[in-house]
């Protein structure tokens, strides 16, 4: 068997399971008795074990095997979970991640996991000491069957029409010989009495005898417990039958609310506590999906782009011809393609959750390392972003978050001295706004000491005294992103290792994004990243400069206006105008792009914004709004000032896209 | 394989580039000016959906630029960093290596230019061999 073929699948699924383990572990830590969460970790470890075994990654298989055994003890209530166990599980999850990462880089996935295995084994061997707990019949524990949404609704409906739902635990005798046959007979009896909704293990696993001696079924019936008991007991080699009424799980919203209940938390002193402030249910419910090769989607995108260009062409022809039939058909095509477009674009979109998922654990371990108490709040994990951006944004975020934990939030002593709560807060937020996605990392730390930043920048020769004197606090804070800047007073293992924030900035810019800093001394800092929602199709305003056509992305535009000559004011050799009570600089695009400047009585002005800055761009004529397909100018013309790309218009001509951010930056 | 060159004209001078690197020869199509680029960058064209840069070879090689004529062509070459075009007065023919003798450049020529590699001399013709990648080298960092 050629395993290479399955490698991609293995990696994808492993990553999903590792994420599930990670997020479940964090909940587990808070609520040691949450069976659903333990089950989730157990199942993921189990699946990983199976897959890695098949693929020949023994280290992963060994480690997951021990995890599974340890969790099984917890799951069966043989042994209570301990903080130590959770620590080992975190370590194990981290090692698994390292190995999977290694495999994805073409490595062998080998790692020395012996210490972790030993620690897990120690936990497992404690089994003997706590035999008294195990002596209680396992079945006496009230079990609630974990089931999917579908089964749940079936149960609800049955109960509505007078059926009772039970969880039946059937224990076969320890010396049972024909396990599968007994299972079959039990099921056969049950089918006569009512309906089996689900079983644990699954019926396939039961058939293949992949269980010890007991199994659970979720069962709906009109019969009494007595009748069921008798029915099953009639099968030979059945040792015990335990029947419990099944409780339909609470609605997800209510469930999430109980998750947030702080009194629910036995270990309040843990360094990190993750709060999913969005109120989403924490146990992820898998949506039905198929895997599609990204290349196919990209091809679809390219074809669609061509189509959009031709649609533009068709619209123009229809306008020229002036036939109402044609115009109407074109209008319909337009509506259809608009819908198609939003659909095609969503194909590449993925929730940022999978990037955010790794942060709770990271913040937990990093804050432990630096001896700080930090609470991480995540909101908007469901926010969707282009797949390419998802793939690339992880590293910059890791850097910014580590930076916030390391430098942003003060040490415990400093916080007490500043009269703040000992526990620091770190918020990670994602949200859509217009055609952009924003990701914010906010800490309630000391804020950026801009004088110190300026001083260091001066020492490193990044700017001159004169320049430094003119800096606003925000501009000074942005110096953190200058190449060769690092403020770490002590070089820690975490950040300040020479790879600076400048790398973060250039990475974000390469994705068409921007990064801003907002900071208040003593109150905290916000790093705000703004990213394009999709990389290629954007809404733009087409304008004319002389005879040339340019496009300005709509996201940058606040409004278009007409400005009389006398409304233009002069301030320190700069042209400005009054925009809603604010003096805003006027930029002549003709001048920027080397065209002759034209004097007129009135000017068409496009007011654009970049961050906090506004500017008015003088254009010769406003043509109108249009969807355009962004195309790169290619490496030969990279870095042309204030041009971010090109697009092909309906008439086949190329129009350049104005980079208003660059215009405002200076 | 036999080496071949696409031979084209700037004023009375003939130049040849390796046929392998030529993607297509186009009639003049509308060119969008690129502001603030090097003087010889003519702009970009829509080459079947791909935005492709075009340079004016006359300006690049130090000739006076002229208005385009019926014979003006854009030669599209596949280069290290993508496709790019250059405008020539006239594209003549494809010449095979068997028809010409390759001679090295004079030392002086070699010092003056980076884009010329050799001279090809046949019975009826003489042309300079161009390395197109060199023509576009400087615009990257212009």
PDB file of N, CA, C and O in Angstrom, chain B residues 43-72:
ATOM      1  N   UNK B  43       4.726  50.547 -19.974  1.00  0.00           N
ATOM      2  CA  UNK B  43       3.494  50.341 -19.210  1.00  0.00           C
ATOM      3  C   UNK B  43       3.136  48.878 -19.141  1.00  0.00           C
ATOM      4  O   UNK B  43       4.010  48.019 -19.229  1.00  0.00           O
ATOM      5  N   UNK B  44       1.822  48.621 -18.947  1.00  0.00           N
ATOM      6  CA  UNK B  44       1.380  47.229 -18.897  1.00  0.00           C
ATOM      7  C   UNK B  44       0.282  46.993 -19.937  1.00  0.00           C
ATOM      8  O   UNK B  44      -0.458  47.905 -20.290  1.00  0.00           O
ATOM      9  N   UNK B  45       0.232  45.773 -20.431  1.00  0.00           N
ATOM     10  CA  UNK B  45      -0.823  45.412 -21.377  1.00  0.00           C
ATOM     11  C   UNK B  45      -1.634  44.253 -20.811  1.00  0.00           C
ATOM     12  O   UNK B  45      -1.182  43.548 -19.907  1.00  0.00           O
ATOM     13  N   UNK B  46      -2.830  44.073 -21.369  1.00  0.00           N
ATOM     14  CA  UNK B  46      -3.652  42.923 -21.033  1.00  0.00           C
ATOM     15  C   UNK B  46      -3.348  41.839 -22.044  1.00  0.00           C
ATOM     16  O   UNK B  46      -3.843  41.862 -23.159  1.00  0.00           O
ATOM     17  N   UNK B  47      -2.493  40.915 -21.649  1.00  0.00           N
ATOM     18  CA  UNK B  47      -2.136  39.834 -22.567  1.00  0.00           C
ATOM     19  C   UNK B  47      -2.973  38.620 -22.197  1.00  0.00           C
ATOM     20  O   UNK B  47      -2.621  37.874 -21.290  1.00  0.00           O
ATOM     21  N   UNK B  48      -4.092  38.473 -22.870  1.00  0.00           N
ATOM     22  CA  UNK B  48      -5.022  37.367 -22.610  1.00  0.00           C
ATOM     23  C   UNK B  48      -5.278  37.161 -21.112  1.00  0.00           C
ATOM     24  O   UNK B  48      -5.117  36.071 -20.572  1.00  0.00           O
ATOM     25  N   UNK B  49      -5.619  38.272 -20.466  1.00  0.00           N
ATOM     26  CA  UNK B  49      -6.020  38.180 -19.059  1.00  0.00           C
ATOM     27  C   UNK B  49      -4.881  38.335 -18.066  1.00  0.00           C
ATOM     28  O   UNK B  49      -5.108  38.413 -16.879  1.00  0.00           O
ATOM     29  N   UNK B  50      -3.648  38.355 -18.557  1.00  0.00           N
ATOM     30  CA  UNK B  50      -2.525  38.533 -17.649  1.00  0.00           C
ATOM     31  C   UNK B  50      -1.942  39.931 -17.847  1.00  0.00           C
ATOM     32  O   UNK B  50      -1.702  40.352 -18.971  1.00  0.00           O
ATOM     33  N   UNK B  51      -1.776  40.645 -16.742  1.00  0.00           N
ATOM     34  CA  UNK B  51      -1.201  41.988 -16.813  1.00  0.00           C
ATOM     35  C   UNK B  51       0.309  41.841 -17.006  1.00  0.00           C
ATOM     36  O   UNK B  51       1.000  41.273 -16.168  1.00  0.00           O
ATOM     37  N   UNK B  52       0.783  42.296 -18.152  1.00  0.00           N
ATOM     38  CA  UNK B  52       2.170  42.041 -18.539  1.00  0.00           C
ATOM     39  C   UNK B  52       2.920  43.354 -18.766  1.00  0.00           C
ATOM     40  O   UNK B  52       2.437  44.223 -19.494  1.00  0.00           O
ATOM     41  N   UNK B  53       4.094  43.524 -18.166  1.00  0.00           N
ATOM     42  CA  UNK B  53       4.855  44.756 -18.373  1.00  0.00           C
ATOM     43  C   UNK B  53       5.499  44.808 -19.768  1.00  0.00           C
ATOM     44  O   UNK B  53       5.852  43.771 -20.320  1.00  0.00           O
ATOM     45  N   UNK B  54       5.603  46.016 -20.298  1.00  0.00           N
ATOM     46  CA  UNK B  54       6.192  46.201 -21.619  1.00  0.00           C
ATOM     47  C   UNK B  54       7.217  47.331 -21.537  1.00  0.00           C
ATOM     48  O   UNK B  54       6.945  48.371 -20.935  1.00  0.00           O
ATOM     49  N   UNK B  55       8.382  47.122 -22.134  1.00  0.00           N
ATOM     50  CA  UNK B  55       9.347  48.218 -22.177  1.00  0.00           C
ATOM     51  C   UNK B  55       9.540  48.664 -23.626  1.00  0.00           C
ATOM     52  O   UNK B  55       9.282  47.917 -24.574  1.00  0.00           O
ATOM     53  N   UNK B  56       9.970  49.908 -23.762  1.00  0.00           N
ATOM     54  CA  UNK B  56      10.278  50.438 -25.074  1.00  0.00           C
ATOM     55  C   UNK B  56      11.751  50.146 -25.330  1.00  0.00           C
ATOM     56  O   UNK B  56      12.627  50.737 -24.709  1.00  0.00           O
ATOM     57  N   UNK B  57      12.006  49.209 -26.239  1.00  0.00           N
ATOM     58  CA  UNK B  57      13.383  48.773 -26.443  1.00  0.00           C
ATOM     59  C   UNK B  57      14.256  49.900 -26.999  1.00  0.00           C
ATOM     60  O   UNK B  57      15.450  49.979 -26.708  1.00  0.00           O
ATOM     61  N   UNK B  58      13.625  50.798 -27.786  1.00  0.00           N
ATOM     62  CA  UNK B  58      14.383  51.933 -28.318  1.00  0.00           C
ATOM     63  C   UNK B  58      14.973  52.736 -27.163  1.00  0.00           C
ATOM     64  O   UNK B  58      16.176  52.993 -27.125  1.00  0.00           O
ATOM     65  N   UNK B  59      14.115  53.138 -26.221  1.00  0.00           N
ATOM     66  CA  UNK B  59      14.589  53.935 -25.088  1.00  0.00           C
ATOM     67  C   UNK B  59      15.600  53.138 -24.268  1.00  0.00           C
ATOM     68  O   UNK B  59      16.623  53.657 -23.843  1.00  0.00           O
ATOM     69  N   UNK B  60      15.311  51.849 -24.092  1.00  0.00           N
ATOM     70  CA  UNK B  60      16.177  51.008 -23.262  1.00  0.00           C
ATOM     71  C   UNK B  60      17.582  50.922 -23.852  1.00  0.00           C
ATOM     72  O   UNK B  60      18.569  50.930 -23.126  1.00  0.00           O
ATOM     73  N   UNK B  61      17.674  50.842 -25.194  1.00  0.00           N
ATOM     74  CA  UNK B  61      18.981  50.696 -25.822  1.00  0.00           C
ATOM     75  C   UNK B  61      19.572  52.037 -26.266  1.00  0.00           C
ATOM     76  O   UNK B  61      20.591  52.080 -26.959  1.00  0.00           O
ATOM     77  N   UNK B  62      18.885  53.129 -25.895  1.00  0.00           N
ATOM     78  CA  UNK B  62      19.447  54.447 -26.168  1.00  0.00           C
ATOM     79  C   UNK B  62      19.110  55.042 -27.526  1.00  0.00           C
ATOM     80  O   UNK B  62      19.766  55.993 -27.971  1.00  0.00           O
ATOM     81  N   UNK B  63      18.102  54.509 -28.204  1.00  0.00           N
ATOM     82  CA  UNK B  63      17.646  55.137 -29.450  1.00  0.00           C
ATOM     83  C   UNK B  63      16.587  56.182 -29.108  1.00  0.00           C
ATOM     84  O   UNK B  63      16.010  56.155 -28.019  1.00  0.00           O
ATOM     85  N   UNK B  64      16.294  57.063 -30.062  1.00  0.00           N
ATOM     86  CA  UNK B  64      15.183  57.992 -29.848  1.00  0.00           C
ATOM     87  C   UNK B  64      13.890  57.207 -29.987  1.00  0.00           C
ATOM     88  O   UNK B  64      13.787  56.324 -30.827  1.00  0.00           O
ATOM     89  N   UNK B  65      12.904  57.567 -29.177  1.00  0.00           N
ATOM     90  CA  UNK B  65      11.648  56.835 -29.345  1.00  0.00           C
ATOM     91  C   UNK B  65      10.857  57.446 -30.494  1.00  0.00           C
ATOM     92  O   UNK B  65      10.987  58.626 -30.806  1.00  0.00           O
ATOM     93  N   UNK B  66      10.061  56.618 -31.153  1.00  0.00           N
ATOM     94  CA  UNK B  66       9.271  57.087 -32.302  1.00  0.00           C
ATOM     95  C   UNK B  66       7.813  56.692 -32.116  1.00  0.00           C
ATOM     96  O   UNK B  66       7.487  55.872 -31.262  1.00  0.00           O
ATOM     97  N   UNK B  67       6.957  57.290 -32.948  1.00  0.00           N
ATOM     98  CA  UNK B  67       5.552  56.891 -32.952  1.00  0.00           C
ATOM     99  C   UNK B  67       5.465  55.476 -33.519  1.00  0.00           C
ATOM    100  O   UNK B  67       6.265  55.091 -34.377  1.00  0.00           O
ATOM    101  N   UNK B  68       4.479  54.729 -33.061  1.00  0.00           N
ATOM    102  CA  UNK B  68       4.376  53.381 -33.600  1.00  0.00           C
ATOM    103  C   UNK B  68       3.877  53.406 -35.045  1.00  0.00           C
ATOM    104  O   UNK B  68       3.204  54.346 -35.481  1.00  0.00           O
ATOM    105  N   UNK B  69       4.224  52.350 -35.809  1.00  0.00           N
ATOM    106  CA  UNK B  69       3.812  52.252 -37.206  1.00  0.00           C
ATOM    107  C   UNK B  69       3.038  50.944 -37.382  1.00  0.00           C
ATOM    108  O   UNK B  69       2.832  50.197 -36.421  1.00  0.00           O
ATOM    109  N   UNK B  70       2.673  50.690 -38.631  1.00  0.00           N
ATOM    110  CA  UNK B  70       2.002  49.444 -38.977  1.00  0.00           C
ATOM    111  C   UNK B  70       2.860  48.233 -38.617  1.00  0.00           C
ATOM    112  O   UNK B  70       2.357  47.156 -38.313  1.00  0.00           O
ATOM    113  N   UNK B  71       4.168  48.447 -38.670  1.00  0.00           N
ATOM    114  CA  UNK B  71       5.080  47.315 -38.488  1.00  0.00           C
ATOM    115  C   UNK B  71       5.531  47.103 -37.039  1.00  0.00           C
ATOM    116  O   UNK B  71       6.165  46.105 -36.741  1.00  0.00           O
ATOM    117  N   UNK B  72       5.205  48.064 -36.196  1.00  0.00           N
ATOM    118  CA  UNK B  72       5.635  47.953 -34.790  1.00  0.00           C
ATOM    119  C   UNK B  72       5.082  46.673 -34.157  1.00  0.00           C
ATOM    120  O   UNK B  72       3.914  46.319 -34.356  1.00  0.00           O
TER     121      UNK B  72
END
